[in-house]
Amino acid sequence: MRKHIKNILIGVFTFTVGMSFSQDRRKDTITTGVINVVKPYTPSISDAFKVKETPTLDDDATETKKEIKYNIFSFPVASTFTPAKGKAAVIEKEKPAKLYDNYATLGVGSYTSILGEVYLNNAISRTESVGGYVSHHSSQGDIEDVMFDDDFSNSKLNVNYTSRLRDMSWTAEAGFQYQTYNWYGVAKSQIDDATAANIDVGHAFYNAYVGGDLAFEDTYINSGNMLFRRFGDNQGSGENRLKIKAVVDVPINREEVSTEIIFDYLGGSFDRYYNLDEELKYGNFQVGIAPSFQLKQDDLTVNLGVSLFYLNDIEAKESKFYIYPNVTASYRLVNDVLIAYGGIEGGLIQNSYYSFANENSFVSPTLFIMPTDQLYNAYVGLKGKVSSNMSYNISGRYLADRSKALFRNNEITNTSQDYSYSNSFGIVYDDVDTFSLAGELNFDINRNFTLAIKAAYYTYNADTETEAWNLPDMEGSLFLDYQIDTHWFTGANIFYVGKRKDQFYLNDGTITSPFTVSLDSYFDANAHVGYHINEQFSVFAKANNIANNNYQRWQNFPVQSIQFLAGATYKFDF
């Protein structure tokens, strides 16, 4: 307080002295001019008086704070509380179905049909396994209006061994197949009962083979496979085929060119020609190389390649060199929704008695075998996905085949052979150009329901033959599989084959005159249903040719009417 009074007195004294000094100057006698100074008014604000946060105390005595000490007395307290541990929520899910390595199937049906199959697979170690299967399918026939035996059977046996190593895996297999059929396609108007009694229309095939596959990791040799097959019949026919193929990557200027190398040998003989009692031999070997290089840029993928083949006809002692294009491309126009693709390819197709007999079981053992020169196979198309569960594929194709093999009904002769009564098929070769339009829709509604629809239309232009024998003008198919629930399942497939042309020989007693006939188109609808009793045991029922059409797949060879078959399947592990 004293300090504030002192400051006030000093201020008053200073103000008084200042006023006295200014009055003395006004009394100056010197005359001076008057000067007026004009300037803008510039107000200012003086600093405000601020109270210090920590004031200075000038008190004579400042009290001293007492130091306070705190003491905490702790002692243990018994507690029975135990906190529960957190637990993640669990989503309920179905128990995964157990997969078994082996199964056995047995079924019986109409026409005294028997279907049996056993598949076995056993893991020897983590890298080795051995397996095999045995199957049999037979029927006693009993087709309406057929005067000869029309039964058939097909039995197969296979054993295989697989080894999977870190840098290499390989598989070896061997098998045997035995088939029996009958040349029952003899029209009643062609022969009398006495002649029919002396005809044995039975025909049996046998097929023995050994082969293997080989695959490498991180080497220039990618893969390879080999197959040797011995095929023959009960008519003295025999055929040997050895095919070896390897795929290697050839480095060229820091790029790799994928190259396929092929060696294909075929040799065989028949006891006779169709109209000549003389042994018929055939044989050739092919050596091919097919390099290709892939280019990718954004949505465009192009494969550039060429196929080179050397053919040596062993029997004719002739050789020839072939060059084919091998170019394909695809472009994603709209991601996976719209993909355009196309290409032009070609190749030397090795025909064989085995391939012909598998396509048409009623061929005669008198075939002339030679390869087909496919000059080019040009195609363009669009494919993609309309949605996550629907895809499509539309394409157009043009093929130019030289020496294309065509099945044609054999003529009626007086050779007294069991297959010479217009009840067998031979092979004729012609230059055929084929144009086709095809479409395909695939539906994967969910993991339990799938549906596929396919259709194709064909036109042919044959060079020397009157028609492109036994080639259909249209084909279509539908496939459906539906897993109804955990126990019930069903499925169906429908095939449509359009009209075909064949040559028919009418024996009028004096002359054999051929003329062209048209085989009607047909539907073949098949369905099956089954029930899983448990994880290992299930039962099923099948119906074939549901429309009950007695159609002819091949001229003079009607098929069985509607057929039923029921059976059971058992899965197991050793």
Coordinates of C-alpha atoms in Angstrom, one line a residue:
M1 CA 0.0 0.0 0.0
R2 CA 2.9 2.3 0.9
K3 CA 4.4 1.7 -2.5
H4 CA 1.3 2.8 -4.3
I5 CA 1.1 6.1 -2.3
K6 CA 4.7 6.8 -3.1
N7 CA 4.2 6.4 -6.8
I8 CA 1.2 8.8 -6.7
L9 CA 3.2 11.6 -5.1
I10 CA 6.0 11.3 -7.6
G11 CA 3.5 11.6 -10.4
V12 CA 1.9 14.7 -9.0
F13 CA 5.2 16.4 -8.5
T14 CA 6.4 15.7 -12.1
F15 CA 3.1 17.1 -13.6
T16 CA 3.5 20.4 -11.6
V17 CA 7.1 21.1 -12.7
G18 CA 6.1 20.4 -16.3
M19 CA 3.3 23.0 -16.3
S20 CA 5.6 25.7 -14.7
F21 CA 8.2 25.2 -17.4
S22 CA 5.7 25.5 -20.2
Q23 CA 4.3 28.8 -18.8
D24 CA 7.8 30.3 -18.7
R25 CA 8.3 29.7 -22.5
R26 CA 5.0 31.4 -23.3
K27 CA 6.5 34.6 -21.9
D28 CA 9.3 34.7 -24.6
T29 CA 9.4 38.1 -26.4
I30 CA 10.7 36.9 -29.6
T31 CA 8.2 37.2 -32.4
T32 CA 7.8 34.0 -34.4
G33 CA 5.8 33.0 -37.4
V34 CA 2.8 30.7 -37.0
I35 CA 3.1 27.3 -38.6
N36 CA 0.0 25.1 -38.8
V37 CA 0.7 21.4 -39.2
V38 CA -2.2 19.3 -40.5
K39 CA -2.1 15.5 -40.6
P40 CA -4.7 12.7 -40.4
Y41 CA -5.9 11.7 -37.0
T42 CA -4.2 8.6 -35.9
P43 CA -5.7 7.3 -32.7
S44 CA -3.9 4.7 -30.7
I45 CA -4.8 2.4 -27.8
S46 CA -2.5 2.2 -24.9
D47 CA -1.7 -1.1 -23.4
A48 CA -4.2 -2.4 -20.8
F49 CA -3.1 -3.0 -17.3
K50 CA -2.6 -6.8 -16.8
V51 CA -2.5 -8.6 -13.5
K52 CA 0.4 -10.9 -13.2
E53 CA -0.4 -14.5 -12.8
T54 CA 2.0 -14.8 -10.0
P55 CA 2.0 -11.6 -8.0
T56 CA 5.1 -10.4 -6.1
L57 CA 4.5 -10.4 -2.4
D58 CA 6.2 -7.7 -0.4
D59 CA 4.8 -8.9 2.9
D60 CA 7.3 -9.0 5.6
A61 CA 6.5 -12.5 6.6
T62 CA 5.3 -15.3 4.4
E63 CA 3.8 -18.3 6.0
T64 CA 5.5 -21.6 5.2
K65 CA 3.3 -24.5 4.1
K66 CA 3.5 -27.6 6.2
E67 CA 4.6 -30.8 4.5
I68 CA 1.9 -33.5 4.6
K69 CA 2.8 -37.1 4.4
Y70 CA 0.3 -39.9 3.4
N71 CA 0.6 -43.5 4.5
I72 CA -1.4 -46.4 2.8
F73 CA -2.0 -49.5 4.7
S74 CA -2.6 -52.5 2.2
F75 CA -3.7 -56.0 3.0
P76 CA -4.8 -58.9 0.8
V77 CA -8.5 -59.6 0.2
A78 CA -9.8 -63.0 -0.9
S79 CA -11.9 -63.0 -4.1
T80 CA -13.8 -65.8 -5.8
F81 CA -14.5 -63.9 -9.1
T82 CA -13.0 -65.5 -12.3
P83 CA -13.4 -63.5 -15.5
A84 CA -14.7 -65.5 -18.5
K85 CA -12.5 -65.7 -21.6
G86 CA -13.8 -64.3 -24.8
K87 CA -14.9 -66.8 -27.5
A88 CA -15.4 -66.2 -31.2
A89 CA -18.8 -66.8 -32.7
V90 CA -19.0 -70.1 -34.7
I91 CA -20.8 -70.3 -38.1
E92 CA -22.7 -73.5 -38.5
K93 CA -21.7 -75.3 -41.6
E94 CA -22.4 -78.6 -43.2
K95 CA -20.0 -81.5 -42.6
P96 CA -17.9 -81.9 -45.7
A97 CA -18.7 -85.1 -47.7
K98 CA -16.1 -87.8 -47.3
L99 CA -14.3 -88.7 -50.5
Y100 CA -13.6 -92.4 -51.1
D101 CA -10.9 -93.7 -53.3
N102 CA -12.8 -96.8 -54.6
Y103 CA -16.2 -97.7 -55.8
A104 CA -18.2 -100.6 -57.3
T105 CA -21.3 -100.4 -59.4
L106 CA -23.7 -103.1 -60.5
G107 CA -26.9 -102.7 -62.6
V108 CA -29.3 -104.9 -64.5
G109 CA -32.1 -104.0 -66.9
S110 CA -34.3 -104.8 -69.9
Y111 CA -33.0 -106.8 -72.9
T112 CA -31.0 -108.7 -70.3
S113 CA -28.6 -105.8 -69.9
I114 CA -25.8 -106.0 -67.4
L115 CA -23.7 -103.0 -66.3
G116 CA -20.8 -103.5 -63.9
E117 CA -17.7 -101.4 -62.9
V118 CA -15.1 -101.5 -60.2
Y119 CA -12.6 -98.6 -59.8
L120 CA -9.7 -99.0 -57.3
N121 CA -7.0 -96.5 -56.2
N122 CA -4.5 -97.0 -53.4
A123 CA -1.9 -94.6 -52.1
I124 CA 1.4 -96.5 -51.5
S125 CA 3.0 -93.4 -50.0
R126 CA 2.7 -89.6 -50.2
T127 CA 4.3 -89.6 -53.7
E128 CA 3.1 -93.0 -55.1
S129 CA -0.3 -94.5 -55.9
V130 CA -1.5 -97.5 -57.9
G131 CA -5.0 -98.0 -59.3
G132 CA -7.1 -99.6 -62.0
Y133 CA -10.6 -100.5 -63.1
V134 CA -12.7 -103.3 -64.5
S135 CA -15.9 -102.6 -66.4
H136 CA -18.5 -104.6 -68.4
H137 CA -21.6 -103.6 -70.3
S138 CA -23.6 -106.1 -72.3
S139 CA -27.1 -106.6 -73.7
Q140 CA -28.9 -109.5 -75.4
G141 CA -30.5 -107.3 -78.1
D142 CA -33.9 -108.6 -79.1
I143 CA -34.5 -105.7 -81.5
E144 CA -37.8 -105.9 -83.4
D145 CA -37.8 -107.2 -87.0
V146 CA -34.2 -108.4 -86.9
M147 CA -33.5 -111.9 -88.1
F148 CA -30.0 -112.3 -86.8
D149 CA -28.3 -112.1 -83.4
D150 CA -28.0 -108.4 -82.3
D151 CA -26.4 -108.7 -78.8
F152 CA -23.3 -106.8 -77.9
S153 CA -20.7 -106.6 -75.0
N154 CA -17.9 -104.4 -74.0
S155 CA -15.3 -105.4 -71.3
K156 CA -12.3 -103.3 -70.2
L157 CA -9.4 -103.8 -67.8
N158 CA -6.8 -101.1 -66.8
V159 CA -4.0 -100.8 -64.3
N160 CA -1.9 -97.7 -63.7
Y161 CA 0.9 -96.4 -61.5
T162 CA 1.6 -92.8 -60.6
S163 CA 4.7 -91.2 -59.0
R164 CA 4.8 -87.5 -58.1
L165 CA 8.3 -86.1 -57.2
R166 CA 9.4 -82.5 -56.6
D167 CA 10.7 -81.8 -60.1
M168 CA 8.9 -84.6 -62.0
S169 CA 5.8 -86.7 -62.2
W170 CA 5.0 -89.7 -64.3
T171 CA 2.3 -92.2 -64.9
A172 CA 2.4 -95.7 -66.5
E173 CA -0.6 -97.7 -67.5
A174 CA -1.6 -100.9 -69.4
G175 CA -5.0 -102.2 -70.4
F176 CA -7.1 -104.6 -72.4
Q177 CA -10.5 -104.4 -74.0
Y178 CA -12.7 -107.0 -75.6
Q179 CA -15.9 -106.1 -77.6
T180 CA -18.4 -108.2 -79.5
Y181 CA -21.0 -107.0 -82.1
N182 CA -23.0 -108.5 -84.9
W183 CA -23.6 -107.5 -88.5
Y184 CA -27.3 -107.9 -88.0
G185 CA -28.4 -105.2 -90.6
V186 CA -29.6 -107.6 -93.3
A187 CA -33.0 -106.7 -94.9
K188 CA -35.4 -109.7 -95.0
S189 CA -36.1 -108.9 -98.6
Q190 CA -32.5 -109.5 -99.5
I191 CA -32.0 -113.1 -98.6
D192 CA -34.0 -116.3 -98.0
D193 CA -34.2 -118.3 -94.9
A194 CA -31.8 -121.0 -96.2
T195 CA -29.1 -118.4 -96.9
A196 CA -29.7 -116.7 -93.5
A197 CA -29.1 -120.0 -91.7
N198 CA -25.5 -120.2 -93.0
I199 CA -24.5 -116.6 -92.0
D200 CA -22.5 -116.0 -88.9
V201 CA -22.7 -112.3 -88.2
G202 CA -20.6 -112.2 -85.1
H203 CA -17.6 -109.8 -85.0
A204 CA -15.2 -109.4 -82.1
F205 CA -12.5 -106.8 -81.4
Y206 CA -9.6 -106.9 -79.0
N207 CA -7.4 -104.0 -77.9
A208 CA -4.2 -104.2 -75.8
Y209 CA -2.2 -101.1 -75.0
V210 CA 0.6 -99.8 -72.8
G211 CA 1.5 -96.1 -72.3
G212 CA 2.7 -93.4 -70.0
D213 CA 2.9 -89.7 -69.4
L214 CA 5.8 -87.6 -68.1
A215 CA 5.8 -84.0 -66.8
F216 CA 8.8 -81.9 -65.7
E217 CA 9.1 -78.7 -63.6
D218 CA 11.5 -75.8 -64.4
T219 CA 13.1 -77.5 -67.5
Y220 CA 13.0 -77.0 -71.2
I221 CA 11.2 -80.3 -71.6
N222 CA 7.7 -79.7 -70.4
S223 CA 5.9 -83.0 -71.0
G224 CA 5.8 -86.1 -73.0
N225 CA 3.6 -89.2 -73.6
M226 CA 3.8 -92.5 -75.3
L227 CA 1.2 -95.1 -76.4
F228 CA 1.6 -98.4 -78.1
R229 CA -1.6 -100.2 -79.1
R230 CA -2.3 -103.6 -80.7
F231 CA -5.8 -103.8 -82.2
G232 CA -7.4 -106.7 -84.1
D233 CA -10.5 -108.8 -84.6
N234 CA -11.6 -112.4 -85.0
Q235 CA -11.4 -112.1 -88.8
G236 CA -7.6 -112.2 -89.0
S237 CA -7.1 -108.4 -88.9
G238 CA -4.3 -106.8 -86.9
E239 CA -3.0 -103.3 -86.4
N240 CA 0.0 -101.8 -84.5
R241 CA 0.3 -98.1 -83.6
L242 CA 3.1 -96.3 -81.7
K243 CA 2.7 -92.6 -81.0
I244 CA 5.3 -90.5 -79.1
K245 CA 4.8 -86.8 -78.4
A246 CA 6.9 -84.3 -76.5
V247 CA 6.6 -80.6 -75.7
V248 CA 9.7 -78.5 -75.3
D249 CA 10.5 -74.8 -74.8
V250 CA 13.2 -73.6 -77.2
P251 CA 14.9 -70.3 -76.0
I252 CA 15.4 -67.8 -78.9
N253 CA 16.6 -64.3 -78.2
R254 CA 15.4 -64.3 -74.6
E255 CA 12.1 -65.6 -75.6
E256 CA 10.7 -69.2 -75.4
V257 CA 9.1 -70.9 -78.3
S258 CA 6.8 -73.8 -77.3
T259 CA 7.5 -76.7 -79.7
E260 CA 5.5 -80.0 -80.1
I261 CA 7.4 -82.9 -81.6
I262 CA 5.4 -85.9 -82.8
F263 CA 6.3 -89.4 -84.1
D264 CA 3.4 -91.6 -85.2
Y265 CA 3.7 -95.1 -86.7
L266 CA 0.8 -97.2 -88.0
G267 CA 0.9 -100.6 -89.6
G268 CA -1.6 -103.3 -90.1
S269 CA -3.3 -105.8 -92.4
F270 CA -6.6 -107.4 -93.3
D271 CA -7.1 -111.0 -94.5
R272 CA -8.6 -109.8 -97.8
Y273 CA -10.0 -106.9 -99.9
Y274 CA -13.8 -106.7 -100.0
N275 CA -14.1 -108.0 -103.5
L276 CA -10.7 -109.8 -103.8
D277 CA -9.3 -112.7 -101.8
E278 CA -5.9 -111.2 -101.3
E279 CA -4.2 -109.8 -98.2
L280 CA -4.6 -106.1 -97.7
K281 CA -1.7 -104.3 -96.0
Y282 CA -1.3 -100.7 -95.0
G283 CA 1.3 -98.7 -93.1
N284 CA 2.9 -95.3 -92.7
F285 CA 4.9 -93.2 -90.2
Q286 CA 4.7 -89.4 -89.6
V287 CA 7.2 -87.1 -88.1
G288 CA 5.9 -83.7 -87.1
I289 CA 7.1 -80.5 -85.5
A290 CA 4.9 -77.6 -84.4
P291 CA 6.5 -74.5 -82.9
S292 CA 4.4 -71.7 -81.6
F293 CA 5.0 -68.3 -80.0
Q294 CA 2.6 -66.4 -77.8
L295 CA 2.2 -62.6 -77.9
K296 CA 0.2 -60.8 -75.2
Q297 CA -0.7 -57.1 -75.1
D298 CA -3.4 -55.8 -72.8
D299 CA -6.6 -57.7 -73.8
L300 CA -5.1 -59.2 -77.0
T301 CA -3.5 -62.7 -77.1
V302 CA -2.0 -64.1 -80.3
N303 CA -0.4 -67.5 -80.9
L304 CA 1.7 -67.7 -84.0
G305 CA 2.8 -71.1 -85.2
V306 CA 3.2 -73.6 -88.0
S307 CA 3.0 -77.3 -88.2
L308 CA 5.4 -79.3 -90.4
F309 CA 4.9 -83.0 -91.2
Y310 CA 6.8 -85.6 -93.1
L311 CA 4.8 -88.7 -94.2
N312 CA 6.2 -91.9 -95.4
D313 CA 3.8 -94.5 -96.9
I314 CA 5.6 -97.8 -96.2
E315 CA 3.5 -99.9 -98.6
A316 CA 3.4 -97.5 -101.5
K317 CA 7.0 -96.5 -100.9
E318 CA 6.2 -92.8 -101.2
S319 CA 6.9 -89.8 -99.0
K320 CA 5.5 -86.3 -98.9
F321 CA 6.1 -83.1 -96.9
Y322 CA 3.2 -81.0 -95.5
I323 CA 3.0 -77.5 -94.1
Y324 CA 0.0 -76.2 -92.1
P325 CA -0.9 -72.9 -90.5
N326 CA -1.3 -72.7 -86.7
V327 CA -2.5 -69.2 -85.8
T328 CA -5.0 -68.4 -83.1
A329 CA -6.1 -65.1 -81.5
S330 CA -8.5 -63.8 -78.8
Y331 CA -9.4 -60.3 -77.8
R332 CA -11.4 -59.2 -74.7
L333 CA -13.8 -56.6 -76.0
V334 CA -15.7 -56.3 -72.7
N335 CA -13.8 -58.0 -70.0
D336 CA -15.3 -61.6 -69.7
V337 CA -18.6 -60.5 -71.1
L338 CA -17.6 -60.4 -74.8
I339 CA -14.5 -62.2 -76.1
A340 CA -13.8 -62.4 -79.8
Y341 CA -11.6 -65.3 -81.0
G342 CA -10.5 -66.9 -84.2
G343 CA -7.9 -69.0 -85.9
I344 CA -6.7 -71.0 -88.8
E345 CA -5.1 -74.4 -88.2
G346 CA -4.4 -77.6 -90.0
G347 CA -2.9 -81.0 -89.6
L348 CA -2.2 -84.5 -90.8
I349 CA -4.9 -86.8 -89.3
Q350 CA -3.9 -90.4 -88.7
N351 CA -6.8 -92.7 -89.5
S352 CA -6.7 -96.2 -88.1
Y353 CA -8.8 -99.4 -87.9
Y354 CA -9.2 -98.8 -84.2
S355 CA -10.7 -95.3 -84.7
F356 CA -13.0 -96.4 -87.4
A357 CA -14.3 -99.4 -85.4
N358 CA -14.9 -97.2 -82.4
E359 CA -17.0 -94.7 -84.4
N360 CA -18.9 -97.4 -86.4
S361 CA -18.9 -100.9 -84.9
F362 CA -20.3 -102.4 -88.1
V363 CA -17.4 -101.8 -90.4
S364 CA -16.1 -104.7 -92.5
P365 CA -12.6 -106.0 -91.9
T366 CA -11.6 -104.9 -95.4
L367 CA -10.8 -101.2 -95.0
F368 CA -8.2 -99.3 -96.9
I369 CA -6.4 -97.1 -94.4
M370 CA -4.8 -93.7 -95.2
P371 CA -4.4 -90.4 -93.4
T372 CA -6.5 -87.3 -94.0
D373 CA -4.9 -84.1 -95.1
Q374 CA -6.7 -81.2 -93.4
L375 CA -5.5 -78.2 -95.3
Y376 CA -7.0 -75.8 -92.9
N377 CA -9.6 -75.4 -90.2
A378 CA -10.6 -71.7 -90.1
Y379 CA -13.0 -70.4 -87.5
V380 CA -14.2 -67.2 -85.8
G381 CA -16.5 -66.8 -82.8
L382 CA -17.7 -64.9 -79.8
K383 CA -17.8 -66.2 -76.3
G384 CA -18.3 -64.8 -72.8
K385 CA -20.4 -64.6 -69.7
V386 CA -23.8 -63.0 -69.6
S387 CA -23.9 -63.3 -65.8
S388 CA -22.0 -65.1 -63.1
N389 CA -23.9 -68.3 -63.8
M390 CA -24.5 -68.2 -67.6
S391 CA -21.9 -68.4 -70.4
Y392 CA -22.2 -68.6 -74.2
N393 CA -20.2 -69.5 -77.3
I394 CA -21.1 -68.8 -80.9
S395 CA -18.8 -69.8 -83.8
G396 CA -18.6 -70.3 -87.5
R397 CA -16.1 -72.8 -89.1
Y398 CA -14.8 -73.7 -92.5
L399 CA -12.8 -77.0 -93.0
A400 CA -11.0 -78.1 -96.1
D401 CA -10.2 -81.9 -95.9
R402 CA -8.4 -83.8 -98.5
S403 CA -8.9 -87.6 -98.5
K404 CA -11.6 -87.3 -95.8
A405 CA -12.8 -90.8 -94.7
L406 CA -16.6 -91.4 -95.2
F407 CA -18.6 -94.5 -94.1
R408 CA -20.7 -96.0 -96.9
N409 CA -22.8 -99.1 -96.9
N410 CA -21.1 -102.0 -98.6
E411 CA -22.6 -103.5 -101.8
I412 CA -24.2 -106.9 -102.0
T413 CA -21.8 -109.4 -103.6
N414 CA -21.4 -113.1 -104.2
T415 CA -18.3 -113.5 -102.1
S416 CA -20.2 -115.5 -99.4
Q417 CA -18.7 -113.4 -96.7
D418 CA -20.8 -112.9 -93.6
Y419 CA -20.6 -109.1 -93.9
S420 CA -21.2 -108.9 -97.7
Y421 CA -25.1 -108.8 -97.6
S422 CA -25.3 -105.0 -97.4
N423 CA -24.9 -105.4 -93.6
S424 CA -21.5 -103.7 -93.2
F425 CA -19.8 -100.5 -94.0
G426 CA -16.6 -99.6 -95.9
I427 CA -14.5 -96.5 -96.2
V428 CA -14.4 -94.2 -99.2
Y429 CA -12.2 -91.1 -99.4
D430 CA -13.0 -87.8 -101.0
D431 CA -12.1 -84.1 -100.8
V432 CA -14.8 -82.5 -98.7
D433 CA -15.3 -78.9 -97.7
T434 CA -17.5 -78.3 -94.6
F435 CA -19.1 -75.2 -93.4
S436 CA -20.7 -75.1 -89.9
L437 CA -22.5 -72.7 -87.5
A438 CA -22.5 -73.7 -83.9
G439 CA -23.9 -72.3 -80.6
E440 CA -23.6 -73.3 -77.0
L441 CA -25.2 -72.1 -73.7
N442 CA -24.0 -73.2 -70.2
F443 CA -25.9 -72.6 -67.0
D444 CA -24.4 -73.0 -63.6
I445 CA -27.4 -72.0 -61.5
N446 CA -25.7 -73.1 -58.3
R447 CA -23.4 -75.9 -57.3
N448 CA -26.3 -78.3 -57.4
F449 CA -27.7 -77.5 -60.8
T450 CA -26.0 -77.4 -64.2
L451 CA -27.4 -77.2 -67.7
A452 CA -25.7 -77.2 -71.1
I453 CA -27.3 -76.8 -74.6
K454 CA -25.4 -77.2 -77.9
A455 CA -26.5 -77.1 -81.5
A456 CA -24.7 -77.1 -84.9
Y457 CA -25.7 -76.8 -88.5
Y458 CA -23.5 -78.3 -91.4
T459 CA -23.3 -78.0 -95.1
Y460 CA -20.9 -80.2 -97.2
N461 CA -19.4 -80.1 -100.7
A462 CA -17.9 -83.4 -101.9
D463 CA -15.7 -83.5 -104.9
T464 CA -16.2 -86.9 -106.5
E465 CA -18.8 -88.7 -104.3
T466 CA -22.5 -88.1 -104.9
E467 CA -23.0 -87.2 -101.2
A468 CA -21.0 -86.7 -98.0
W469 CA -22.0 -90.1 -96.8
N470 CA -23.4 -90.5 -93.3
L471 CA -22.6 -86.9 -92.2
P472 CA -25.5 -85.2 -90.5
D473 CA -26.9 -81.8 -91.5
M474 CA -27.7 -80.9 -87.9
E475 CA -26.7 -82.0 -84.4
G476 CA -27.9 -80.9 -81.0
S477 CA -27.6 -82.0 -77.4
L478 CA -28.8 -81.1 -73.9
F479 CA -27.2 -82.1 -70.6
L480 CA -28.7 -81.6 -67.2
D481 CA -27.6 -82.5 -63.7
Y482 CA -29.5 -81.7 -60.5
Q483 CA -28.6 -82.5 -56.9
I484 CA -32.1 -82.2 -55.4
D485 CA -31.0 -82.5 -51.8
T486 CA -28.4 -84.4 -49.8
H487 CA -30.0 -87.7 -50.8
W488 CA -31.8 -87.3 -54.1
F489 CA -30.1 -86.6 -57.5
T490 CA -31.2 -86.7 -61.1
G491 CA -30.1 -85.9 -64.6
A492 CA -30.9 -86.1 -68.3
N493 CA -29.4 -85.9 -71.7
I494 CA -31.0 -85.5 -75.1
F495 CA -29.3 -86.0 -78.5
Y496 CA -30.6 -84.9 -81.9
V497 CA -29.0 -86.1 -85.1
G498 CA -30.3 -84.7 -88.4
K499 CA -30.7 -86.4 -91.8
R500 CA -27.9 -88.3 -93.4
K501 CA -27.4 -89.8 -96.9
D502 CA -26.2 -93.3 -97.6
Q503 CA -26.0 -95.7 -100.6
F504 CA -28.2 -98.8 -100.7
Y505 CA -27.8 -101.8 -103.0
L506 CA -31.0 -103.5 -104.1
N507 CA -30.5 -107.1 -105.2
D508 CA -33.3 -107.8 -107.7
G509 CA -32.0 -111.3 -108.6
T510 CA -30.3 -110.3 -111.8
I511 CA -28.4 -107.1 -111.1
T512 CA -27.3 -105.2 -108.1
S513 CA -28.2 -101.5 -108.6
P514 CA -27.2 -98.8 -106.0
F515 CA -29.3 -95.7 -105.2
T516 CA -29.1 -93.0 -102.6
V517 CA -31.3 -93.1 -99.5
S518 CA -32.0 -90.6 -96.8
L519 CA -31.9 -91.7 -93.1
D520 CA -34.4 -89.9 -91.0
S521 CA -33.3 -87.6 -88.2
Y522 CA -33.9 -88.8 -84.6
F523 CA -34.0 -87.8 -80.9
D524 CA -32.5 -90.0 -78.2
A525 CA -33.6 -88.9 -74.7
N526 CA -32.1 -90.5 -71.6
A527 CA -32.6 -89.8 -67.9
H528 CA -31.6 -91.1 -64.6
V529 CA -32.5 -90.7 -60.9
G530 CA -30.7 -91.8 -57.8
Y531 CA -30.8 -91.8 -54.0
H532 CA -27.9 -91.7 -51.5
I533 CA -28.8 -94.0 -48.7
N534 CA -25.7 -92.9 -46.8
E535 CA -22.2 -91.7 -47.7
Q536 CA -21.1 -95.0 -49.1
F537 CA -24.2 -96.7 -50.6
S538 CA -26.6 -95.3 -53.2
V539 CA -29.1 -96.7 -55.7
F540 CA -30.1 -95.5 -59.2
A541 CA -32.4 -96.1 -62.1
K542 CA -31.9 -95.2 -65.8
A543 CA -34.1 -95.0 -68.8
N544 CA -32.7 -94.8 -72.4
N545 CA -34.5 -94.0 -75.6
I546 CA -37.4 -92.7 -73.6
A547 CA -39.2 -91.6 -76.8
N548 CA -39.2 -95.3 -77.8
N549 CA -38.0 -94.5 -81.3
N550 CA -36.8 -97.5 -83.3
Y551 CA -34.5 -95.2 -85.3
Q552 CA -31.5 -96.2 -87.4
R553 CA -28.1 -94.7 -86.5
W554 CA -26.6 -96.6 -89.4
Q555 CA -28.5 -97.8 -92.4
N556 CA -30.3 -101.2 -91.8
F557 CA -29.2 -101.2 -88.2
P558 CA -32.2 -100.2 -85.9
V559 CA -31.5 -99.7 -82.3
Q560 CA -33.3 -101.0 -79.2
S561 CA -36.5 -99.4 -78.1
I562 CA -37.0 -97.9 -74.6
Q563 CA -34.6 -99.5 -72.1
F564 CA -34.6 -99.5 -68.3
L565 CA -31.8 -100.3 -65.9
A566 CA -31.5 -100.2 -62.1
G567 CA -28.6 -100.8 -59.8
A568 CA -26.5 -99.7 -56.9
T569 CA -23.1 -98.1 -56.2
Y570 CA -20.9 -98.7 -53.1
K571 CA -17.9 -96.5 -52.2
F572 CA -15.2 -97.7 -49.9
D573 CA -11.6 -97.3 -48.8
F574 CA -9.1 -100.0 -48.0

